[in-house]
């Protein structure tokens, strides 16, 4: 029997918007969302997270887009899990391809997994992103790439109730080239086989729109979305509604 998994919709605002614009987005989109029995989480830039959190009037939660690799200490420029917990923020996105694959950033698989484990062991929940490039897909390396990205996490995590996996094919991010529902379903089913627990939610990310959300969420192994561009506009309301 298939495990019941609570659907999850994340809005990754990336490095966009002034504070005023983000507050407007809270008013015009986030505070208009009405749902229960779903997790909805938006992720503004870390500098904005407190005023955004204070402006949210419903059950939408916030997530950081990254976290430091240590606790409090002499790590100039880093945010520690203690800072995050202190402000009652529960979620952090880790392993986004924009942090793995941007040459100037180039976070390694080990580094990402270690940050995830540190966050989880200290009570935070993690949206852990994985995904293949177009070259890797064409070379039929998708499964091997995803396994390699997941392995250091699978080897170390004990409490999987604090993990959501986001499958985001790099070729689909911000390109308008959404994975077909069949392709996404096949990959999600394969990812699930690598995970120790059937109740772990696997999100799809990459050019999710108000027009393709319903058919994607209809796939048995797609438990929600991590939305980029469409989370910065009213379309996000339609995407959340498609998942109710
Ligand atoms: P887009 O929805 O803009 O393709 O971005 C997806 C993404 O990177 C979410 O983390």
PDB file of C-alpha atoms and ligand atoms in Angstrom:
ATOM      1  CA  UNK A   1       0.000   0.000   0.000  1.00  0.00           C
ATOM      2  CA  UNK A   2       1.265   3.481  -0.824  1.00  0.00           C
ATOM      3  CA  UNK A   3       2.248   5.590   2.176  1.00  0.00           C
ATOM      4  CA  UNK A   4       0.173   8.745   2.673  1.00  0.00           C
ATOM      5  CA  UNK A   5       2.451  11.704   2.239  1.00  0.00           C
ATOM      6  CA  UNK A   6       1.429  15.265   3.074  1.00  0.00           C
ATOM      7  CA  UNK A   7       2.001  17.391  -0.013  1.00  0.00           C
ATOM      8  CA  UNK A   8       4.606  20.129   0.148  1.00  0.00           C
ATOM      9  CA  UNK A   9       4.894  23.266  -1.993  1.00  0.00           C
ATOM     10  CA  UNK A  10       7.951  25.446  -1.677  1.00  0.00           C
ATOM     11  CA  UNK A  11       8.465  28.857  -3.242  1.00  0.00           C
ATOM     12  CA  UNK A  12      12.155  29.561  -3.761  1.00  0.00           C
ATOM     13  CA  UNK A  13      12.459  33.302  -4.250  1.00  0.00           C
ATOM     14  CA  UNK A  14      16.199  32.977  -4.894  1.00  0.00           C
ATOM     15  CA  UNK A  15      18.229  36.198  -4.909  1.00  0.00           C
ATOM     16  CA  UNK A  16      15.366  38.415  -6.113  1.00  0.00           C
ATOM     17  CA  UNK A  17      13.430  41.479  -4.997  1.00  0.00           C
ATOM     18  CA  UNK A  18      13.880  44.403  -2.671  1.00  0.00           C
ATOM     19  CA  UNK A  19      12.337  44.040   0.773  1.00  0.00           C
ATOM     20  CA  UNK A  20       9.437  46.279  -0.274  1.00  0.00           C
ATOM     21  CA  UNK A  21       8.743  44.056  -3.293  1.00  0.00           C
ATOM     22  CA  UNK A  22       8.911  40.908  -1.199  1.00  0.00           C
ATOM     23  CA  UNK A  23       6.517  42.370   1.361  1.00  0.00           C
ATOM     24  CA  UNK A  24       4.154  43.198  -1.493  1.00  0.00           C
ATOM     25  CA  UNK A  25       4.398  39.573  -2.592  1.00  0.00           C
ATOM     26  CA  UNK A  26       3.411  38.467   0.895  1.00  0.00           C
ATOM     27  CA  UNK A  27       0.334  40.695   0.720  1.00  0.00           C
ATOM     28  CA  UNK A  28      -0.722  39.850  -2.790  1.00  0.00           C
ATOM     29  CA  UNK A  29       0.115  36.136  -2.882  1.00  0.00           C
ATOM     30  CA  UNK A  30       1.298  34.477   0.330  1.00  0.00           C
ATOM     31  CA  UNK A  31      -1.409  35.851   2.623  1.00  0.00           C
ATOM     32  CA  UNK A  32      -4.072  34.937   0.058  1.00  0.00           C
ATOM     33  CA  UNK A  33      -3.233  31.222   0.309  1.00  0.00           C
ATOM     34  CA  UNK A  34      -5.788  29.101   2.101  1.00  0.00           C
ATOM     35  CA  UNK A  35      -5.038  25.464   2.778  1.00  0.00           C
ATOM     36  CA  UNK A  36      -4.819  22.778   5.356  1.00  0.00           C
ATOM     37  CA  UNK A  37      -3.214  19.378   5.190  1.00  0.00           C
ATOM     38  CA  UNK A  38      -0.406  20.769   3.030  1.00  0.00           C
ATOM     39  CA  UNK A  39       2.986  22.248   3.866  1.00  0.00           C
ATOM     40  CA  UNK A  40       3.616  25.553   2.126  1.00  0.00           C
ATOM     41  CA  UNK A  41       6.997  27.189   2.636  1.00  0.00           C
ATOM     42  CA  UNK A  42       8.455  30.309   1.011  1.00  0.00           C
ATOM     43  CA  UNK A  43      12.127  31.135   0.948  1.00  0.00           C
ATOM     44  CA  UNK A  44      13.125  34.805   0.738  1.00  0.00           C
ATOM     45  CA  UNK A  45      16.747  35.977   0.876  1.00  0.00           C
ATOM     46  CA  UNK A  46      18.085  35.491   4.399  1.00  0.00           C
ATOM     47  CA  UNK A  47      18.375  39.229   5.044  1.00  0.00           C
ATOM     48  CA  UNK A  48      14.594  39.550   4.546  1.00  0.00           C
ATOM     49  CA  UNK A  49      13.480  36.477   6.398  1.00  0.00           C
ATOM     50  CA  UNK A  50      12.465  38.123   9.691  1.00  0.00           C
ATOM     51  CA  UNK A  51      10.268  40.893   8.275  1.00  0.00           C
ATOM     52  CA  UNK A  52       8.772  38.406   5.819  1.00  0.00           C
ATOM     53  CA  UNK A  53       8.039  35.944   8.603  1.00  0.00           C
ATOM     54  CA  UNK A  54       6.384  38.731  10.617  1.00  0.00           C
ATOM     55  CA  UNK A  55       4.274  39.822   7.637  1.00  0.00           C
ATOM     56  CA  UNK A  56       2.896  36.328   6.990  1.00  0.00           C
ATOM     57  CA  UNK A  57      -0.542  36.007   8.553  1.00  0.00           C
ATOM     58  CA  UNK A  58      -1.458  32.408   7.726  1.00  0.00           C
ATOM     59  CA  UNK A  59       0.132  28.967   8.084  1.00  0.00           C
ATOM     60  CA  UNK A  60       2.793  29.502   5.396  1.00  0.00           C
ATOM     61  CA  UNK A  61       6.264  28.817   6.794  1.00  0.00           C
ATOM     62  CA  UNK A  62       9.647  30.258   5.803  1.00  0.00           C
ATOM     63  CA  UNK A  63      12.903  28.591   4.763  1.00  0.00           C
ATOM     64  CA  UNK A  64      16.462  29.785   4.520  1.00  0.00           C
ATOM     65  CA  UNK A  65      18.146  29.269   1.147  1.00  0.00           C
ATOM     66  CA  UNK A  66      21.416  28.074   2.705  1.00  0.00           C
ATOM     67  CA  UNK A  67      23.062  27.561   6.071  1.00  0.00           C
ATOM     68  CA  UNK A  68      26.625  27.558   7.428  1.00  0.00           C
ATOM     69  CA  UNK A  69      28.636  24.407   8.066  1.00  0.00           C
ATOM     70  CA  UNK A  70      29.200  24.970  11.796  1.00  0.00           C
ATOM     71  CA  UNK A  71      27.452  26.279  14.868  1.00  0.00           C
ATOM     72  CA  UNK A  72      28.207  29.640  16.504  1.00  0.00           C
ATOM     73  CA  UNK A  73      31.830  30.680  16.194  1.00  0.00           C
ATOM     74  CA  UNK A  74      34.539  32.454  14.264  1.00  0.00           C
ATOM     75  CA  UNK A  75      33.061  31.927  10.789  1.00  0.00           C
ATOM     76  CA  UNK A  76      32.768  35.388   9.273  1.00  0.00           C
ATOM     77  CA  UNK A  77      29.792  35.709   6.972  1.00  0.00           C
ATOM     78  CA  UNK A  78      28.126  32.419   7.955  1.00  0.00           C
ATOM     79  CA  UNK A  79      24.705  31.813   9.480  1.00  0.00           C
ATOM     80  CA  UNK A  80      24.617  28.989  12.018  1.00  0.00           C
ATOM     81  CA  UNK A  81      21.779  26.645  12.901  1.00  0.00           C
ATOM     82  CA  UNK A  82      21.602  28.411  16.279  1.00  0.00           C
ATOM     83  CA  UNK A  83      20.761  31.702  14.533  1.00  0.00           C
ATOM     84  CA  UNK A  84      18.042  29.976  12.576  1.00  0.00           C
ATOM     85  CA  UNK A  85      16.528  28.188  15.545  1.00  0.00           C
ATOM     86  CA  UNK A  86      16.664  31.350  17.623  1.00  0.00           C
ATOM     87  CA  UNK A  87      14.306  33.002  15.132  1.00  0.00           C
ATOM     88  CA  UNK A  88      11.978  29.961  15.035  1.00  0.00           C
ATOM     89  CA  UNK A  89      12.756  29.177  11.419  1.00  0.00           C
ATOM     90  CA  UNK A  90      12.325  25.457  10.779  1.00  0.00           C
ATOM     91  CA  UNK A  91      13.354  24.946   7.178  1.00  0.00           C
ATOM     92  CA  UNK A  92      16.500  25.305   5.117  1.00  0.00           C
ATOM     93  CA  UNK A  93      17.094  24.599   1.419  1.00  0.00           C
ATOM     94  CA  UNK A  94      20.391  22.842   0.738  1.00  0.00           C
ATOM     95  CA  UNK A  95      22.113  21.516  -2.367  1.00  0.00           C
ATOM     96  CA  UNK A  96      20.344  23.714  -4.888  1.00  0.00           C
ATOM     97  CA  UNK A  97      22.029  23.333  -8.277  1.00  0.00           C
ATOM     98  CA  UNK A  98      22.714  27.066  -8.249  1.00  0.00           C
ATOM     99  CA  UNK A  99      25.013  26.370  -5.283  1.00  0.00           C
ATOM    100  CA  UNK A 100      26.377  23.055  -6.551  1.00  0.00           C
ATOM    101  CA  UNK A 101      26.999  24.098 -10.146  1.00  0.00           C
ATOM    102  CA  UNK A 102      27.812  27.808 -10.118  1.00  0.00           C
ATOM    103  CA  UNK A 103      31.598  27.685 -10.649  1.00  0.00           C
ATOM    104  CA  UNK A 104      32.321  30.463  -8.134  1.00  0.00           C
ATOM    105  CA  UNK A 105      30.330  28.604  -5.456  1.00  0.00           C
ATOM    106  CA  UNK A 106      30.812  24.896  -6.309  1.00  0.00           C
ATOM    107  CA  UNK A 107      29.565  23.353  -3.079  1.00  0.00           C
ATOM    108  CA  UNK A 108      30.643  19.711  -2.984  1.00  0.00           C
ATOM    109  CA  UNK A 109      28.413  16.723  -2.301  1.00  0.00           C
ATOM    110  CA  UNK A 110      30.147  16.089   1.034  1.00  0.00           C
ATOM    111  CA  UNK A 111      29.920  19.721   2.120  1.00  0.00           C
ATOM    112  CA  UNK A 112      26.199  19.905   1.314  1.00  0.00           C
ATOM    113  CA  UNK A 113      25.394  16.624   3.020  1.00  0.00           C
ATOM    114  CA  UNK A 114      27.425  17.583   6.097  1.00  0.00           C
ATOM    115  CA  UNK A 115      25.527  20.865   6.377  1.00  0.00           C
ATOM    116  CA  UNK A 116      22.250  18.984   5.991  1.00  0.00           C
ATOM    117  CA  UNK A 117      23.163  16.475   8.701  1.00  0.00           C
ATOM    118  CA  UNK A 118      24.282  19.241  11.076  1.00  0.00           C
ATOM    119  CA  UNK A 119      20.989  21.082  10.505  1.00  0.00           C
ATOM    120  CA  UNK A 120      18.876  17.943  10.948  1.00  0.00           C
ATOM    121  CA  UNK A 121      20.740  16.809  14.049  1.00  0.00           C
ATOM    122  CA  UNK A 122      20.035  20.216  15.527  1.00  0.00           C
ATOM    123  CA  UNK A 123      16.311  20.074  14.940  1.00  0.00           C
ATOM    124  CA  UNK A 124      15.933  21.833  11.584  1.00  0.00           C
ATOM    125  CA  UNK A 125      14.181  20.392   8.541  1.00  0.00           C
ATOM    126  CA  UNK A 126      15.933  20.330   5.191  1.00  0.00           C
ATOM    127  CA  UNK A 127      14.774  20.574   1.588  1.00  0.00           C
ATOM    128  CA  UNK A 128      17.604  18.670  -0.072  1.00  0.00           C
ATOM    129  CA  UNK A 129      17.931  19.381  -3.814  1.00  0.00           C
ATOM    130  CA  UNK A 130      19.390  17.019  -6.386  1.00  0.00           C
ATOM    131  CA  UNK A 131      19.360  16.946 -10.179  1.00  0.00           C
ATOM    132  CA  UNK A 132      21.239  16.175 -13.355  1.00  0.00           C
ATOM    133  CA  UNK A 133      22.485  18.488 -16.120  1.00  0.00           C
ATOM    134  CA  UNK A 134      21.411  18.144 -19.747  1.00  0.00           C
ATOM    135  CA  UNK A 135      24.779  16.559 -20.611  1.00  0.00           C
ATOM    136  CA  UNK A 136      24.363  14.009 -17.841  1.00  0.00           C
ATOM    137  CA  UNK A 137      20.837  13.217 -18.959  1.00  0.00           C
ATOM    138  CA  UNK A 138      21.928  12.777 -22.576  1.00  0.00           C
ATOM    139  CA  UNK A 139      24.771  10.511 -21.448  1.00  0.00           C
ATOM    140  CA  UNK A 140      22.177   8.442 -19.520  1.00  0.00           C
ATOM    141  CA  UNK A 141      23.921   9.240 -16.252  1.00  0.00           C
ATOM    142  CA  UNK A 142      20.898  10.632 -14.429  1.00  0.00           C
ATOM    143  CA  UNK A 143      20.491   7.782 -11.960  1.00  0.00           C
ATOM    144  CA  UNK A 144      24.213   7.607 -11.191  1.00  0.00           C
ATOM    145  CA  UNK A 145      24.358  11.379 -10.605  1.00  0.00           C
ATOM    146  CA  UNK A 146      21.342  11.344  -8.301  1.00  0.00           C
ATOM    147  CA  UNK A 147      22.727   8.387  -6.354  1.00  0.00           C
ATOM    148  CA  UNK A 148      26.042  10.179  -5.903  1.00  0.00           C
ATOM    149  CA  UNK A 149      24.314  13.328  -4.668  1.00  0.00           C
ATOM    150  CA  UNK A 150      22.109  11.384  -2.259  1.00  0.00           C
ATOM    151  CA  UNK A 151      24.632   8.883  -0.925  1.00  0.00           C
ATOM    152  CA  UNK A 152      26.385  11.090   1.661  1.00  0.00           C
ATOM    153  CA  UNK A 153      22.947  12.031   2.997  1.00  0.00           C
ATOM    154  CA  UNK A 154      21.629   8.468   3.056  1.00  0.00           C
ATOM    155  CA  UNK A 155      24.791   7.327   4.811  1.00  0.00           C
ATOM    156  CA  UNK A 156      24.424   9.820   7.643  1.00  0.00           C
ATOM    157  CA  UNK A 157      20.819  10.871   8.280  1.00  0.00           C
ATOM    158  CA  UNK A 158      18.975   9.177  11.113  1.00  0.00           C
ATOM    159  CA  UNK A 159      15.782  11.227  11.363  1.00  0.00           C
ATOM    160  CA  UNK A 160      14.195  11.199   7.901  1.00  0.00           C
ATOM    161  CA  UNK A 161      11.046  12.931   9.156  1.00  0.00           C
ATOM    162  CA  UNK A 162      13.113  16.133   8.822  1.00  0.00           C
ATOM    163  CA  UNK A 163      14.006  15.660   5.149  1.00  0.00           C
ATOM    164  CA  UNK A 164      12.216  16.538   1.931  1.00  0.00           C
ATOM    165  CA  UNK A 165      13.987  15.716  -1.330  1.00  0.00           C
ATOM    166  CA  UNK A 166      13.591  18.108  -4.278  1.00  0.00           C
ATOM    167  CA  UNK A 167      14.365  16.610  -7.665  1.00  0.00           C
ATOM    168  CA  UNK A 168      15.255  19.544  -9.907  1.00  0.00           C
ATOM    169  CA  UNK A 169      16.746  18.638 -13.290  1.00  0.00           C
ATOM    170  CA  UNK A 170      19.191  21.466 -13.997  1.00  0.00           C
ATOM    171  CA  UNK A 171      17.983  21.676 -17.623  1.00  0.00           C
ATOM    172  CA  UNK A 172      14.460  22.438 -16.418  1.00  0.00           C
ATOM    173  CA  UNK A 173      15.316  25.248 -14.007  1.00  0.00           C
ATOM    174  CA  UNK A 174      14.286  28.636 -15.331  1.00  0.00           C
ATOM    175  CA  UNK A 175      14.225  27.352 -18.916  1.00  0.00           C
ATOM    176  CA  UNK A 176      10.520  26.699 -19.515  1.00  0.00           C
ATOM    177  CA  UNK A 177      11.489  23.095 -20.363  1.00  0.00           C
ATOM    178  CA  UNK A 178       9.512  21.223 -17.724  1.00  0.00           C
ATOM    179  CA  UNK A 179      10.147  17.509 -17.351  1.00  0.00           C
ATOM    180  CA  UNK A 180       7.245  15.514 -18.754  1.00  0.00           C
ATOM    181  CA  UNK A 181       5.034  13.955 -16.067  1.00  0.00           C
ATOM    182  CA  UNK A 182       6.172  10.505 -17.248  1.00  0.00           C
ATOM    183  CA  UNK A 183       9.867  11.384 -17.011  1.00  0.00           C
ATOM    184  CA  UNK A 184       9.484  13.049 -13.612  1.00  0.00           C
ATOM    185  CA  UNK A 185       7.447  10.114 -12.294  1.00  0.00           C
ATOM    186  CA  UNK A 186      10.037   7.596 -13.459  1.00  0.00           C
ATOM    187  CA  UNK A 187      12.881   9.514 -11.832  1.00  0.00           C
ATOM    188  CA  UNK A 188      10.923  10.059  -8.617  1.00  0.00           C
ATOM    189  CA  UNK A 189      10.144   6.338  -8.411  1.00  0.00           C
ATOM    190  CA  UNK A 190      13.856   5.582  -8.875  1.00  0.00           C
ATOM    191  CA  UNK A 191      14.833   8.128  -6.213  1.00  0.00           C
ATOM    192  CA  UNK A 192      12.346   6.557  -3.826  1.00  0.00           C
ATOM    193  CA  UNK A 193      14.147   3.228  -4.169  1.00  0.00           C
ATOM    194  CA  UNK A 194      17.311   4.910  -2.841  1.00  0.00           C
ATOM    195  CA  UNK A 195      15.585   6.214   0.289  1.00  0.00           C
ATOM    196  CA  UNK A 196      15.143   4.243   3.485  1.00  0.00           C
ATOM    197  CA  UNK A 197      11.564   5.285   4.156  1.00  0.00           C
ATOM    198  CA  UNK A 198       8.453   5.396   1.938  1.00  0.00           C
ATOM    199  CA  UNK A 199       7.083   8.383   3.831  1.00  0.00           C
ATOM    200  CA  UNK A 200       9.835  10.764   2.584  1.00  0.00           C
ATOM    201  CA  UNK A 201       8.393  13.408   0.308  1.00  0.00           C
ATOM    202  CA  UNK A 202       9.942  13.946  -3.115  1.00  0.00           C
ATOM    203  CA  UNK A 203       9.221  17.283  -4.791  1.00  0.00           C
ATOM    204  CA  UNK A 204       9.646  18.173  -8.427  1.00  0.00           C
ATOM    205  CA  UNK A 205      11.244  21.503  -9.372  1.00  0.00           C
ATOM    206  CA  UNK A 206      11.992  23.059 -12.746  1.00  0.00           C
ATOM    207  CA  UNK A 207       9.644  25.332 -14.695  1.00  0.00           C
ATOM    208  CA  UNK A 208       6.561  24.406 -12.684  1.00  0.00           C
ATOM    209  CA  UNK A 209       3.704  26.671 -13.775  1.00  0.00           C
ATOM    210  CA  UNK A 210       0.017  27.083 -13.052  1.00  0.00           C
ATOM    211  CA  UNK A 211      -0.629  25.186 -16.286  1.00  0.00           C
ATOM    212  CA  UNK A 212       1.468  22.063 -15.649  1.00  0.00           C
ATOM    213  CA  UNK A 213       1.087  21.744 -11.856  1.00  0.00           C
ATOM    214  CA  UNK A 214      -2.116  19.664 -11.911  1.00  0.00           C
ATOM    215  CA  UNK A 215      -0.824  16.982 -14.254  1.00  0.00           C
ATOM    216  CA  UNK A 216       2.516  16.729 -12.453  1.00  0.00           C
ATOM    217  CA  UNK A 217       0.939  16.442  -9.006  1.00  0.00           C
ATOM    218  CA  UNK A 218      -1.277  13.679 -10.381  1.00  0.00           C
ATOM    219  CA  UNK A 219       1.748  11.360 -10.562  1.00  0.00           C
ATOM    220  CA  UNK A 220       1.900   8.924  -7.642  1.00  0.00           C
ATOM    221  CA  UNK A 221       5.520   9.650  -6.686  1.00  0.00           C
ATOM    222  CA  UNK A 222       5.370  13.446  -6.995  1.00  0.00           C
ATOM    223  CA  UNK A 223       4.553  14.826  -3.554  1.00  0.00           C
ATOM    224  CA  UNK A 224       4.764  18.523  -4.332  1.00  0.00           C
ATOM    225  CA  UNK A 225       6.923  21.188  -5.901  1.00  0.00           C
ATOM    226  CA  UNK A 226       9.826  23.530  -5.409  1.00  0.00           C
ATOM    227  CA  UNK A 227       8.817  26.522  -7.500  1.00  0.00           C
ATOM    228  CA  UNK A 228      11.134  29.311  -8.632  1.00  0.00           C
ATOM    229  CA  UNK A 229       9.878  31.926 -11.099  1.00  0.00           C
ATOM    230  CA  UNK A 230       6.176  31.177 -10.669  1.00  0.00           C
ATOM    231  CA  UNK A 231       6.447  31.640  -6.893  1.00  0.00           C
ATOM    232  CA  UNK A 232       7.163  35.341  -7.465  1.00  0.00           C
ATOM    233  CA  UNK A 233       3.681  35.961  -8.853  1.00  0.00           C
ATOM    234  CA  UNK A 234       0.020  35.147  -8.458  1.00  0.00           C
ATOM    235  CA  UNK A 235       0.555  31.866 -10.308  1.00  0.00           C
ATOM    236  CA  UNK A 236       1.804  30.449  -7.002  1.00  0.00           C
ATOM    237  CA  UNK A 237      -1.765  30.584  -5.673  1.00  0.00           C
ATOM    238  CA  UNK A 238      -2.942  28.414  -8.586  1.00  0.00           C
ATOM    239  CA  UNK A 239      -0.073  25.980  -8.029  1.00  0.00           C
ATOM    240  CA  UNK A 240      -0.917  25.598  -4.348  1.00  0.00           C
ATOM    241  CA  UNK A 241      -4.599  25.197  -5.198  1.00  0.00           C
ATOM    242  CA  UNK A 242      -3.746  22.462  -7.713  1.00  0.00           C
ATOM    243  CA  UNK A 243      -2.143  20.503  -4.866  1.00  0.00           C
ATOM    244  CA  UNK A 244      -5.053  20.698  -2.416  1.00  0.00           C
TER     245      UNK A 244
HETATM  246  P1  LIG B   1      11.979  27.663 -11.844  1.00  0.00           P
HETATM  247  O1  LIG B   1      10.630  27.250 -11.293  1.00  0.00           O
HETATM  248  O2  LIG B   1      12.113  29.116 -12.088  1.00  0.00           O
HETATM  249  O3  LIG B   1      12.354  26.810 -13.016  1.00  0.00           O
HETATM  250  O4  LIG B   1      13.054  27.324 -10.685  1.00  0.00           O
HETATM  251  C1  LIG B   1      13.021  26.110 -10.043  1.00  0.00           C
HETATM  252  C2  LIG B   1      13.940  26.148  -8.901  1.00  0.00           C
HETATM  253  O5  LIG B   1      15.146  26.280  -9.053  1.00  0.00           O
HETATM  254  C3  LIG B   1      13.354  26.041  -7.548  1.00  0.00           C
HETATM  255  O6  LIG B   1      14.338  25.822  -6.585  1.00  0.00           O
END
